[in-house]
Tab-separated table of C-alpha atoms and ligand atoms in Angstrom:
chain	number	residue	atom	x	y	z
A	27	UNK	CA	-10.308	-9.753	-37.707
A	28	UNK	CA	-11.921	-13.323	-37.751
A	29	UNK	CA	-11.596	-15.530	-40.972
A	30	UNK	CA	-14.063	-18.066	-42.222
A	31	UNK	CA	-14.731	-21.128	-40.067
A	32	UNK	CA	-16.900	-23.735	-38.829
A	33	UNK	CA	-17.115	-25.446	-35.691
A	34	UNK	CA	-18.755	-28.232	-34.140
A	35	UNK	CA	-17.899	-30.578	-31.379
A	36	UNK	CA	-18.907	-33.608	-31.123
A	37	UNK	CA	-17.720	-35.115	-27.098
A	38	UNK	CA	-20.272	-34.963	-24.628
A	39	UNK	CA	-18.212	-34.060	-21.153
A	40	UNK	CA	-18.941	-35.076	-18.015
A	41	UNK	CA	-16.814	-33.037	-15.360
A	42	UNK	CA	-16.176	-33.413	-11.479
A	43	UNK	CA	-15.930	-35.266	-8.588
A	44	UNK	CA	-18.818	-37.392	-9.590
A	45	UNK	CA	-18.199	-37.588	-13.108
A	46	UNK	CA	-17.625	-41.295	-13.226
A	47	UNK	CA	-21.024	-42.248	-12.282
A	48	UNK	CA	-22.334	-40.869	-15.777
A	49	UNK	CA	-20.925	-43.639	-17.259
A	50	UNK	CA	-24.016	-45.911	-16.559
A	51	UNK	CA	-25.983	-43.178	-19.376
A	52	UNK	CA	-23.566	-43.808	-21.709
A	53	UNK	CA	-23.234	-47.079	-21.737
A	54	UNK	CA	-26.325	-48.267	-22.428
A	55	UNK	CA	-25.894	-46.335	-25.631
A	56	UNK	CA	-23.310	-49.272	-27.528
A	57	UNK	CA	-23.436	-53.065	-27.778
A	58	UNK	CA	-22.086	-55.403	-25.514
A	59	UNK	CA	-18.764	-56.329	-26.200
A	60	UNK	CA	-16.349	-52.587	-24.611
A	61	UNK	CA	-12.579	-52.811	-25.478
A	62	UNK	CA	-11.482	-51.677	-21.914
A	63	UNK	CA	-7.743	-49.690	-22.847
A	64	UNK	CA	-6.152	-49.062	-20.449
A	65	UNK	CA	-1.752	-47.505	-19.594
A	66	UNK	CA	1.021	-49.247	-17.033
A	67	UNK	CA	-1.552	-50.394	-14.755
A	68	UNK	CA	-1.238	-46.969	-12.458
A	69	UNK	CA	-5.085	-47.366	-12.627
A	70	UNK	CA	-4.495	-50.515	-11.436
A	71	UNK	CA	-2.953	-48.573	-8.075
A	72	UNK	CA	-5.031	-45.571	-7.856
A	73	UNK	CA	-8.402	-47.793	-7.737
A	74	UNK	CA	-10.146	-46.628	-10.868
A	75	UNK	CA	-9.952	-49.916	-12.437
A	76	UNK	CA	-11.979	-51.733	-10.155
A	77	UNK	CA	-14.803	-48.692	-10.751
A	78	UNK	CA	-14.208	-48.614	-13.934
A	79	UNK	CA	-15.291	-52.963	-14.357
A	80	UNK	CA	-18.001	-52.448	-11.564
A	81	UNK	CA	-20.237	-49.826	-13.586
A	82	UNK	CA	-18.891	-52.186	-16.907
A	83	UNK	CA	-20.246	-55.145	-15.334
A	84	UNK	CA	-23.430	-53.460	-13.679
A	85	UNK	CA	-24.269	-52.827	-17.518
A	86	UNK	CA	-23.872	-55.833	-18.302
A	87	UNK	CA	-20.438	-55.366	-20.723
A	88	UNK	CA	-18.796	-58.168	-22.291
A	89	UNK	CA	-14.928	-56.863	-21.773
A	90	UNK	CA	-11.810	-57.111	-22.951
A	91	UNK	CA	-8.837	-55.883	-21.819
A	92	UNK	CA	-6.187	-54.603	-23.868
A	93	UNK	CA	-3.504	-52.880	-21.306
A	94	UNK	CA	0.361	-52.037	-21.832
A	95	UNK	CA	0.098	-48.856	-23.391
A	96	UNK	CA	3.407	-46.899	-23.412
A	97	UNK	CA	3.420	-43.104	-23.373
A	98	UNK	CA	4.566	-42.040	-27.093
A	99	UNK	CA	2.260	-45.714	-27.760
A	100	UNK	CA	3.816	-47.128	-30.814
A	101	UNK	CA	2.442	-48.129	-34.405
A	102	UNK	CA	3.215	-52.437	-33.563
A	103	UNK	CA	1.319	-51.865	-30.070
A	104	UNK	CA	-1.236	-50.127	-32.185
A	105	UNK	CA	-1.191	-52.989	-34.141
A	106	UNK	CA	-2.232	-55.614	-32.134
A	107	UNK	CA	-5.145	-53.590	-30.908
A	108	UNK	CA	-6.410	-53.266	-33.954
A	109	UNK	CA	-6.214	-57.782	-33.844
A	110	UNK	CA	-7.815	-57.422	-30.101
A	111	UNK	CA	-10.790	-55.575	-30.800
A	112	UNK	CA	-11.855	-57.176	-33.993
A	113	UNK	CA	-11.409	-60.983	-32.060
A	114	UNK	CA	-14.028	-59.026	-29.721
A	115	UNK	CA	-16.201	-57.162	-31.914
A	116	UNK	CA	-16.290	-54.413	-30.164
A	117	UNK	CA	-18.798	-52.189	-30.220
A	118	UNK	CA	-16.924	-49.601	-27.811
A	119	UNK	CA	-14.003	-48.717	-26.706
A	120	UNK	CA	-13.589	-46.954	-23.379
A	121	UNK	CA	-10.109	-45.751	-22.684
A	122	UNK	CA	-9.358	-45.177	-19.140
A	123	UNK	CA	-5.794	-43.123	-19.038
A	124	UNK	CA	-4.033	-40.141	-20.144
A	125	UNK	CA	-3.543	-39.176	-23.915
A	126	UNK	CA	-1.796	-41.627	-24.764
A	127	UNK	CA	-4.571	-44.212	-24.011
A	128	UNK	CA	-7.245	-42.064	-26.002
A	129	UNK	CA	-5.314	-41.098	-29.533
A	130	UNK	CA	-4.444	-45.122	-29.671
A	131	UNK	CA	-7.905	-46.041	-29.289
A	132	UNK	CA	-9.195	-43.254	-32.088
A	133	UNK	CA	-6.416	-44.896	-34.305
A	134	UNK	CA	-8.257	-48.252	-33.549
A	135	UNK	CA	-11.185	-46.771	-33.612
A	136	UNK	CA	-10.450	-46.258	-37.196
A	137	UNK	CA	-7.973	-49.625	-37.578
A	138	UNK	CA	-10.304	-52.247	-36.507
A	139	UNK	CA	-12.782	-52.277	-40.099
A	140	UNK	CA	-10.109	-50.988	-42.523
A	141	UNK	CA	-8.564	-53.399	-44.398
A	142	UNK	CA	-5.099	-50.977	-44.969
A	143	UNK	CA	-2.484	-50.512	-42.797
A	144	UNK	CA	-2.989	-47.563	-40.425
A	145	UNK	CA	0.717	-46.519	-40.587
A	146	UNK	CA	0.732	-46.057	-44.109
A	147	UNK	CA	-2.925	-44.900	-44.872
A	148	UNK	CA	-3.341	-42.039	-42.147
A	149	UNK	CA	-0.337	-41.359	-40.806
A	150	UNK	CA	2.164	-41.643	-43.990
A	151	UNK	CA	-0.303	-40.775	-46.416
A	152	UNK	CA	-2.927	-38.684	-44.094
A	153	UNK	CA	-6.025	-40.306	-45.931
A	154	UNK	CA	-9.036	-40.001	-44.972
A	155	UNK	CA	-11.129	-41.824	-42.120
A	156	UNK	CA	-12.739	-44.807	-42.956
A	157	UNK	CA	-16.621	-44.897	-42.578
A	158	UNK	CA	-16.501	-47.204	-40.351
A	159	UNK	CA	-15.175	-46.052	-36.996
A	160	UNK	CA	-15.932	-48.084	-33.535
A	161	UNK	CA	-17.016	-45.284	-30.891
A	162	UNK	CA	-14.370	-44.596	-28.876
A	163	UNK	CA	-15.095	-43.481	-24.424
A	164	UNK	CA	-12.804	-42.099	-22.018
A	165	UNK	CA	-12.106	-42.160	-18.774
A	166	UNK	CA	-9.445	-39.612	-18.600
A	167	UNK	CA	-6.806	-39.765	-15.639
A	168	UNK	CA	-4.220	-37.063	-16.839
A	169	UNK	CA	-4.468	-33.499	-17.787
A	170	UNK	CA	-2.884	-31.796	-20.986
A	171	UNK	CA	-3.264	-33.377	-24.366
A	172	UNK	CA	-6.717	-32.210	-24.433
A	173	UNK	CA	-7.268	-35.739	-26.887
A	174	UNK	CA	-10.506	-36.063	-24.301
A	175	UNK	CA	-12.519	-34.070	-26.598
A	176	UNK	CA	-10.722	-33.596	-30.526
A	177	UNK	CA	-9.395	-35.397	-33.229
A	178	UNK	CA	-5.571	-35.621	-33.178
A	179	UNK	CA	-3.530	-39.289	-31.839
A	180	UNK	CA	0.242	-39.370	-32.597
A	181	UNK	CA	1.910	-42.405	-32.553
A	182	UNK	CA	5.407	-43.619	-33.152
A	183	UNK	CA	7.162	-45.531	-35.089
A	184	UNK	CA	10.788	-46.215	-32.942
A	185	UNK	CA	11.997	-48.141	-36.258
A	186	UNK	CA	11.712	-45.344	-38.697
A	187	UNK	CA	12.620	-42.674	-35.370
A	188	UNK	CA	9.563	-41.011	-36.602
A	189	UNK	CA	6.207	-39.352	-34.360
A	190	UNK	CA	3.613	-38.829	-36.014
A	191	UNK	CA	0.171	-36.834	-35.829
A	192	UNK	CA	-3.024	-37.171	-37.563
A	193	UNK	CA	-6.427	-35.674	-37.467
A	194	UNK	CA	-9.403	-38.433	-37.547
A	195	UNK	CA	-12.384	-37.511	-38.600
A	196	UNK	CA	-15.166	-36.483	-36.517
A	197	UNK	CA	-16.527	-40.034	-35.467
A	198	UNK	CA	-13.216	-41.152	-34.297
A	199	UNK	CA	-13.563	-37.803	-31.642
A	200	UNK	CA	-14.576	-39.630	-28.540
A	201	UNK	CA	-17.989	-38.975	-27.994
A	202	UNK	CA	-17.908	-38.538	-24.167
A	203	UNK	CA	-14.988	-38.210	-22.624
A	204	UNK	CA	-15.299	-38.232	-18.181
A	205	UNK	CA	-12.855	-35.801	-16.294
A	206	UNK	CA	-12.519	-36.630	-12.590
A	207	UNK	CA	-9.983	-33.743	-11.336
A	208	UNK	CA	-9.748	-36.248	-8.804
A	209	UNK	CA	-8.079	-39.093	-10.807
A	210	UNK	CA	-5.128	-37.058	-11.609
A	211	UNK	CA	-4.224	-36.705	-8.303
A	212	UNK	CA	-1.903	-39.890	-7.998
A	213	UNK	CA	0.059	-38.432	-11.229
A	214	UNK	CA	4.295	-37.820	-10.110
A	215	UNK	CA	4.776	-34.560	-10.100
A	216	UNK	CA	6.668	-34.573	-13.322
A	217	UNK	CA	4.536	-35.957	-15.426
A	218	UNK	CA	2.168	-33.053	-13.747
A	219	UNK	CA	4.844	-30.332	-14.677
A	220	UNK	CA	4.375	-31.982	-17.914
A	221	UNK	CA	1.135	-31.857	-18.876
A	222	UNK	CA	0.407	-28.178	-17.779
A	223	UNK	CA	4.031	-27.585	-19.446
A	224	UNK	CA	1.657	-29.069	-22.368
A	225	UNK	CA	-1.493	-27.014	-22.152
A	226	UNK	CA	0.322	-24.236	-22.562
A	227	UNK	CA	2.168	-24.677	-25.431
A	228	UNK	CA	-0.388	-25.889	-26.735
A	229	UNK	CA	-2.271	-22.414	-26.707
A	230	UNK	CA	1.123	-20.570	-27.583
A	231	UNK	CA	1.161	-22.608	-30.521
A	232	UNK	CA	-2.333	-21.834	-32.114
A	233	UNK	CA	-1.758	-17.986	-30.558
A	234	UNK	CA	1.726	-17.306	-31.756
A	235	UNK	CA	0.388	-17.089	-35.523
A	236	UNK	CA	-1.283	-13.789	-38.018
A	237	UNK	CA	-0.807	-10.905	-37.456
A	238	UNK	CA	-5.378	-9.910	-36.751
A	239	UNK	CA	-6.530	-9.146	-33.589
A	240	UNK	CA	-9.409	-11.498	-32.522
A	241	UNK	CA	-11.264	-13.861	-29.908
A	242	UNK	CA	-9.376	-16.427	-30.217
A	243	UNK	CA	-6.289	-14.984	-29.327
A	244	UNK	CA	-8.217	-13.291	-26.363
A	245	UNK	CA	-9.048	-16.073	-25.162
A	246	UNK	CA	-6.078	-18.346	-25.896
A	247	UNK	CA	-4.828	-15.203	-23.116
A	248	UNK	CA	-7.039	-15.884	-20.747
A	249	UNK	CA	-6.249	-19.322	-20.667
A	250	UNK	CA	-2.792	-18.772	-20.257
A	251	UNK	CA	-2.997	-16.477	-17.211
A	252	UNK	CA	-4.967	-19.116	-15.973
A	253	UNK	CA	-2.753	-22.129	-16.596
A	254	UNK	CA	0.352	-20.140	-14.521
A	255	UNK	CA	-2.016	-19.118	-11.723
A	256	UNK	CA	-3.032	-22.418	-11.032
A	257	UNK	CA	0.196	-24.163	-11.997
A	258	UNK	CA	1.705	-21.984	-9.125
A	259	UNK	CA	-0.451	-23.651	-6.800
A	260	UNK	CA	-0.837	-26.670	-8.188
A	261	UNK	CA	2.743	-27.938	-7.506
A	262	UNK	CA	2.985	-26.491	-3.927
A	263	UNK	CA	0.364	-28.608	-3.190
A	264	UNK	CA	-0.924	-31.105	-5.745
A	265	UNK	CA	-3.916	-31.894	-3.227
A	266	UNK	CA	-6.003	-28.654	-3.755
A	267	UNK	CA	-8.576	-29.634	-6.251
A	268	UNK	CA	-9.465	-25.665	-7.302
A	269	UNK	CA	-5.734	-25.608	-9.119
A	270	UNK	CA	-6.536	-29.150	-10.797
A	271	UNK	CA	-9.801	-28.929	-11.892
A	272	UNK	CA	-9.480	-25.502	-13.194
A	273	UNK	CA	-5.991	-26.970	-14.622
A	274	UNK	CA	-7.516	-29.880	-15.981
A	275	UNK	CA	-11.053	-27.887	-18.045
A	276	UNK	CA	-8.212	-25.715	-19.648
A	277	UNK	CA	-6.503	-28.459	-20.722
A	278	UNK	CA	-9.154	-29.437	-22.328
A	279	UNK	CA	-9.450	-25.647	-23.943
A	280	UNK	CA	-6.793	-25.118	-24.784
A	281	UNK	CA	-7.314	-27.682	-27.590
A	282	UNK	CA	-10.695	-28.848	-28.697
A	283	UNK	CA	-10.078	-26.872	-31.618
A	284	UNK	CA	-12.180	-23.566	-30.003
A	285	UNK	CA	-8.825	-21.226	-30.202
A	286	UNK	CA	-7.786	-21.747	-33.299
A	287	UNK	CA	-10.689	-20.870	-34.962
A	288	UNK	CA	-10.819	-18.147	-37.956
A	289	UNK	CA	-6.772	-17.937	-37.242
A	290	UNK	CA	-3.254	-19.285	-38.512
A	291	UNK	CA	-1.617	-22.017	-36.161
A	292	UNK	CA	1.973	-22.870	-35.687
A	293	UNK	CA	2.379	-25.627	-34.113
A	294	UNK	CA	6.652	-26.035	-34.588
A	295	UNK	CA	7.195	-26.601	-31.575
A	296	UNK	CA	5.498	-29.875	-30.743
A	297	UNK	CA	7.685	-31.031	-34.452
A	298	UNK	CA	10.698	-30.044	-32.431
A	299	UNK	CA	9.286	-31.548	-29.286
A	300	UNK	CA	7.929	-35.264	-31.892
A	301	UNK	CA	11.315	-35.092	-33.384
A	302	UNK	CA	12.768	-35.378	-29.302
A	303	UNK	CA	10.846	-38.170	-28.177
A	304	UNK	CA	11.124	-39.835	-31.312
A	305	UNK	CA	14.776	-39.886	-30.601
A	306	UNK	CA	14.360	-40.492	-26.781
A	307	UNK	CA	10.866	-42.232	-25.550
A	308	UNK	CA	11.060	-38.650	-23.499
A	309	UNK	CA	7.815	-37.616	-22.019
A	310	UNK	CA	6.093	-35.161	-23.710
A	311	UNK	CA	5.451	-31.965	-22.265
A	312	UNK	CA	9.396	-32.031	-20.681
A	313	UNK	CA	10.549	-31.967	-24.840
A	314	UNK	CA	8.651	-29.020	-25.625
A	315	UNK	CA	9.771	-27.090	-22.508
A	316	UNK	CA	13.206	-28.116	-23.630
A	317	UNK	CA	12.753	-26.910	-27.082
A	318	UNK	CA	10.421	-23.651	-27.146
A	319	UNK	CA	12.754	-20.781	-25.681
A	320	UNK	CA	15.426	-21.452	-28.361
A	321	UNK	CA	12.358	-22.131	-31.010
A	322	UNK	CA	10.926	-18.194	-29.526
A	323	UNK	CA	14.028	-16.794	-29.614
A	324	UNK	CA	14.583	-17.211	-33.190
A	325	UNK	CA	11.288	-16.516	-34.495
A	326	UNK	CA	10.601	-13.806	-32.007
A	327	UNK	CA	11.510	-10.542	-34.393
A	328	UNK	CA	9.254	-12.316	-36.783
A	329	UNK	CA	6.456	-11.795	-34.815
A	330	UNK	CA	7.091	-9.218	-32.708
A	331	UNK	CA	4.073	-7.661	-32.423
A	332	UNK	CA	2.552	-10.480	-31.084
A	333	UNK	CA	5.236	-11.306	-28.696
A	334	UNK	CA	5.117	-7.689	-27.533
A	335	UNK	CA	1.053	-8.320	-26.943
A	336	UNK	CA	2.057	-11.890	-25.115
A	337	UNK	CA	4.781	-10.107	-23.067
A	338	UNK	CA	2.432	-7.325	-21.519
A	339	UNK	CA	-0.947	-9.481	-21.396
A	340	UNK	CA	0.326	-12.655	-19.929
A	341	UNK	CA	3.130	-11.452	-18.458
A	342	UNK	CA	2.048	-8.258	-16.870
A	343	UNK	CA	5.242	-6.751	-18.438
A	344	UNK	CA	5.410	-3.055	-17.423
A	345	UNK	CA	6.044	-1.739	-21.563
A	346	UNK	CA	6.965	1.992	-19.689
A	347	UNK	CA	10.216	3.086	-21.803
A	348	UNK	CA	11.176	0.422	-23.188
A	349	UNK	CA	11.296	-0.799	-27.166
A	350	UNK	CA	9.067	-3.039	-28.520
A	351	UNK	CA	12.439	-5.831	-28.578
A	352	UNK	CA	12.958	-5.142	-25.110
A	353	UNK	CA	9.208	-5.493	-23.986
A	354	UNK	CA	8.961	-8.897	-25.937
A	355	UNK	CA	12.155	-10.033	-24.399
A	356	UNK	CA	11.126	-9.510	-20.812
A	357	UNK	CA	8.171	-11.579	-21.632
A	358	UNK	CA	10.358	-14.853	-22.647
A	359	UNK	CA	12.522	-14.404	-19.423
A	360	UNK	CA	9.332	-14.777	-17.206
A	361	UNK	CA	8.030	-17.533	-19.048
A	362	UNK	CA	11.227	-18.742	-18.273
A	363	UNK	CA	11.710	-18.064	-15.085
A	364	UNK	CA	7.351	-19.694	-14.575
A	365	UNK	CA	9.473	-22.616	-16.115
A	366	UNK	CA	11.699	-23.207	-13.289
A	367	UNK	CA	9.115	-22.189	-10.804
A	368	UNK	CA	7.131	-25.752	-11.812
A	369	UNK	CA	9.825	-27.389	-12.883
A	370	UNK	CA	9.820	-28.404	-15.945
A	371	UNK	CA	12.873	-29.449	-18.645
A	372	UNK	CA	15.288	-26.490	-20.198
A	373	UNK	CA	17.659	-28.892	-21.903
A	374	UNK	CA	17.117	-31.761	-23.831
A	375	UNK	CA	19.909	-33.841	-22.619
A	376	UNK	CA	17.639	-33.823	-19.986
A	377	UNK	CA	16.087	-36.384	-21.378
A	378	UNK	CA	18.503	-38.762	-23.128
A	379	UNK	CA	19.134	-36.254	-26.486
A	380	UNK	CA	23.515	-36.173	-26.435
A	381	UNK	CA	25.195	-34.025	-29.797
A	382	UNK	CA	25.508	-36.901	-32.618
A	383	UNK	CA	21.621	-37.192	-32.300
A	384	UNK	CA	20.988	-33.449	-33.289
A	385	UNK	CA	21.667	-34.243	-37.695
A	386	UNK	CA	18.900	-37.093	-36.576
A	387	UNK	CA	17.078	-34.842	-35.005
A	388	UNK	CA	16.656	-32.153	-37.804
A	389	UNK	CA	16.515	-34.838	-40.248
A	390	UNK	CA	13.319	-36.348	-38.018
A	391	UNK	CA	11.856	-32.815	-37.568
A	392	UNK	CA	8.425	-31.760	-39.862
A	393	UNK	CA	9.150	-28.336	-41.446
A	394	UNK	CA	5.649	-26.232	-41.055
A	395	UNK	CA	5.055	-22.997	-42.109
A	396	UNK	CA	2.303	-21.210	-39.991
A	397	UNK	CA	4.404	-19.370	-37.509
A	398	UNK	CA	5.603	-16.088	-37.665
A	399	UNK	CA	8.337	-17.668	-39.742
A	400	UNK	CA	9.179	-20.554	-41.360
A	401	UNK	CA	12.558	-22.458	-40.388
A	402	UNK	CA	15.904	-23.014	-42.441
A	403	UNK	CA	17.132	-26.416	-41.511
A	404	UNK	CA	20.428	-24.585	-40.345
A	405	UNK	CA	17.275	-23.270	-37.750
A	406	UNK	CA	16.431	-26.200	-37.084
A	407	UNK	CA	19.649	-27.196	-36.384
A	408	UNK	CA	20.295	-24.115	-34.244
A	409	UNK	CA	17.508	-25.009	-31.779
A	410	UNK	CA	18.343	-28.608	-30.823
A	411	UNK	CA	21.797	-27.176	-30.478
A	412	UNK	CA	20.835	-24.517	-28.221
A	413	UNK	CA	18.562	-26.349	-25.973
A	414	UNK	CA	20.678	-29.464	-25.152
B	523	NZQ	O1	0.286	-45.657	-18.812
B	523	NZQ	P1	-0.110	-45.444	-16.614
B	523	NZQ	O2	0.290	-46.295	-15.609
B	523	NZQ	O3	-1.603	-45.292	-17.492
B	523	NZQ	O4	0.641	-44.560	-16.598
B	523	NZQ	C1	1.014	-42.939	-16.889
B	523	NZQ	C2	2.309	-43.157	-18.291
B	523	NZQ	O5	3.164	-43.272	-17.712
B	523	NZQ	C3	0.959	-41.095	-15.899
B	523	NZQ	N1	-0.342	-41.430	-15.719
B	523	NZQ	C4	-1.966	-41.456	-16.425
B	523	NZQ	N2	-2.587	-41.310	-15.162
B	523	NZQ	C5	-2.007	-41.206	-14.022
B	523	NZQ	C6	-1.149	-41.844	-14.704
B	523	NZQ	N3	0.196	-42.093	-12.671
B	523	NZQ	C7	-0.668	-42.470	-11.639
B	523	NZQ	N4	-1.646	-41.316	-11.929
B	523	NZQ	C8	-2.341	-40.786	-12.605
B	523	NZQ	N5	-4.027	-40.784	-12.963
B	523	NZQ	O6	1.500	-40.785	-16.395
B	523	NZQ	C9	2.383	-40.988	-17.796
B	523	NZQ	C10	2.108	-40.353	-18.978
B	523	NZQ	O7	0.238	-40.758	-19.322
B	523	NZQ	P2	0.484	-40.569	-21.127
B	523	NZQ	O8	-1.037	-40.374	-21.274
B	523	NZQ	O9	1.606	-40.915	-21.990
B	523	NZQ	O10	0.190	-38.925	-20.957
B	523	NZQ	P3	0.001	-37.577	-22.243
B	523	NZQ	O11	-1.806	-37.254	-21.176
B	523	NZQ	O12	0.594	-36.383	-22.018
B	523	NZQ	O13	-0.398	-38.324	-23.231
B	523	NZQ	C11	0.642	-37.865	-24.241
B	523	NZQ	C12	0.796	-38.678	-25.514
B	523	NZQ	O14	-0.386	-37.708	-26.108
B	523	NZQ	C13	0.178	-37.447	-26.997
B	523	NZQ	C14	1.445	-37.363	-26.961
B	523	NZQ	O15	2.698	-36.962	-28.147
B	523	NZQ	C15	2.133	-38.414	-26.197
B	523	NZQ	O16	2.283	-39.493	-27.575
B	523	NZQ	N6	-0.506	-35.936	-27.718
B	523	NZQ	C16	-1.982	-36.261	-27.972
B	523	NZQ	C17	-2.076	-34.292	-28.092
B	523	NZQ	C18	-3.513	-35.008	-29.494
B	523	NZQ	N7	-4.806	-35.926	-28.687
B	523	NZQ	O17	-4.050	-34.246	-29.505
B	523	NZQ	C19	-1.945	-33.407	-28.778
B	523	NZQ	C20	-0.444	-33.517	-28.021
B	523	NZQ	O18	0.078	-32.397	-28.039
B	523	NZQ	C21	0.076	-34.532	-27.943
B	523	NZQ	O19	1.184	-34.791	-28.816
B	524	ZN	ZN1	0.935	-31.408	-27.215
């Protein structure tokens, strides 16, 4: 059964090899002043920067650049970005990059006309988005977060070792996102794989919760199978357009709120992973990969029916003659094998975590309800010890 829900997604998507040209359709809808938001320079190496600048010029836009958005964007950078957008009287924030640029743009969007500090207001006090925002558009260069079609943004405070997410109002969701799978092909393999695991994990976070038979979980299983199948092709041949395009589209649907409709969700793997990033600045998807299995082993007995269903429906485990626990564990074993095949980090030590950080990591972990079991502090410590 599905619970009651509402569903709206306001982002217009343009998908495919020719999708950048649709920027010409979107730009005239906004005023003259555009802030072009991008990261550490990959878009200058792969030609996306020139292509976007050319279209902005053709459309008569006055462009200010806000470059250097880092992976795991920091609140200090956000505060600088707010100043740039204010000084330029921004009519549109155009994020060109991965989830970090897109998340960052949403926070700027909701902070330009706000007198309060965004960290305090949105991330610590979790308050509603102010009414007057600056619209966001996105040209996505990395598949993973789903930020291109959702309201979420995750920001790091390096001083306090906190990495926190906030769901902004629907106004701050990108008005449009351009998804060209070819743009993702210049990603280093490590980043591609981190993105792939992030997608898989988003689906798991929404799947491993609740008891009921529902279409959201059926969709989740189909998406998981697609991600696994296409990931194996992409790892073998990163230039495979079919695989890269399927991965990019699956990423969007994995986290645009569709598969969480009418059901409970977990998100504890993300909370554990964010603690790792807050300490080490490690790549998001890899932090999730390193903590997932120790976490799932703890909650498996409490969500046995779902782990059994996962093993059979997603991993093709043959249930004949096996106990439910054996079936469920075999599913996790197959998942681990796949993780090794694609080459994700299975240990936080690969990401810079050391034993002396474990208590601090537990302190930085925001424990939430929603999954099959609320973790105790000892269990959080166990996940971090076992993932080391
Ligand atoms: O900075 P540049 O030079 O662009 O390089 C980036 C960065 O180093 C590079 N890259 C991106 N596209 C590329 C490319 N390099 C070559 N060719 C390309 N086409 O990849 C690196 C990682 O980019 P980033 O944007 O940080 O990655 P991702 O998309 O994984 O975003 C991660 C951020 O999103 C948050 C994460 O916590 C993290 O801060 N998340 C946002 C979510 C959301 N909005 O719903 C949910 C997620 O769970 C996640 O928490
Ligand atoms: Zn994620």
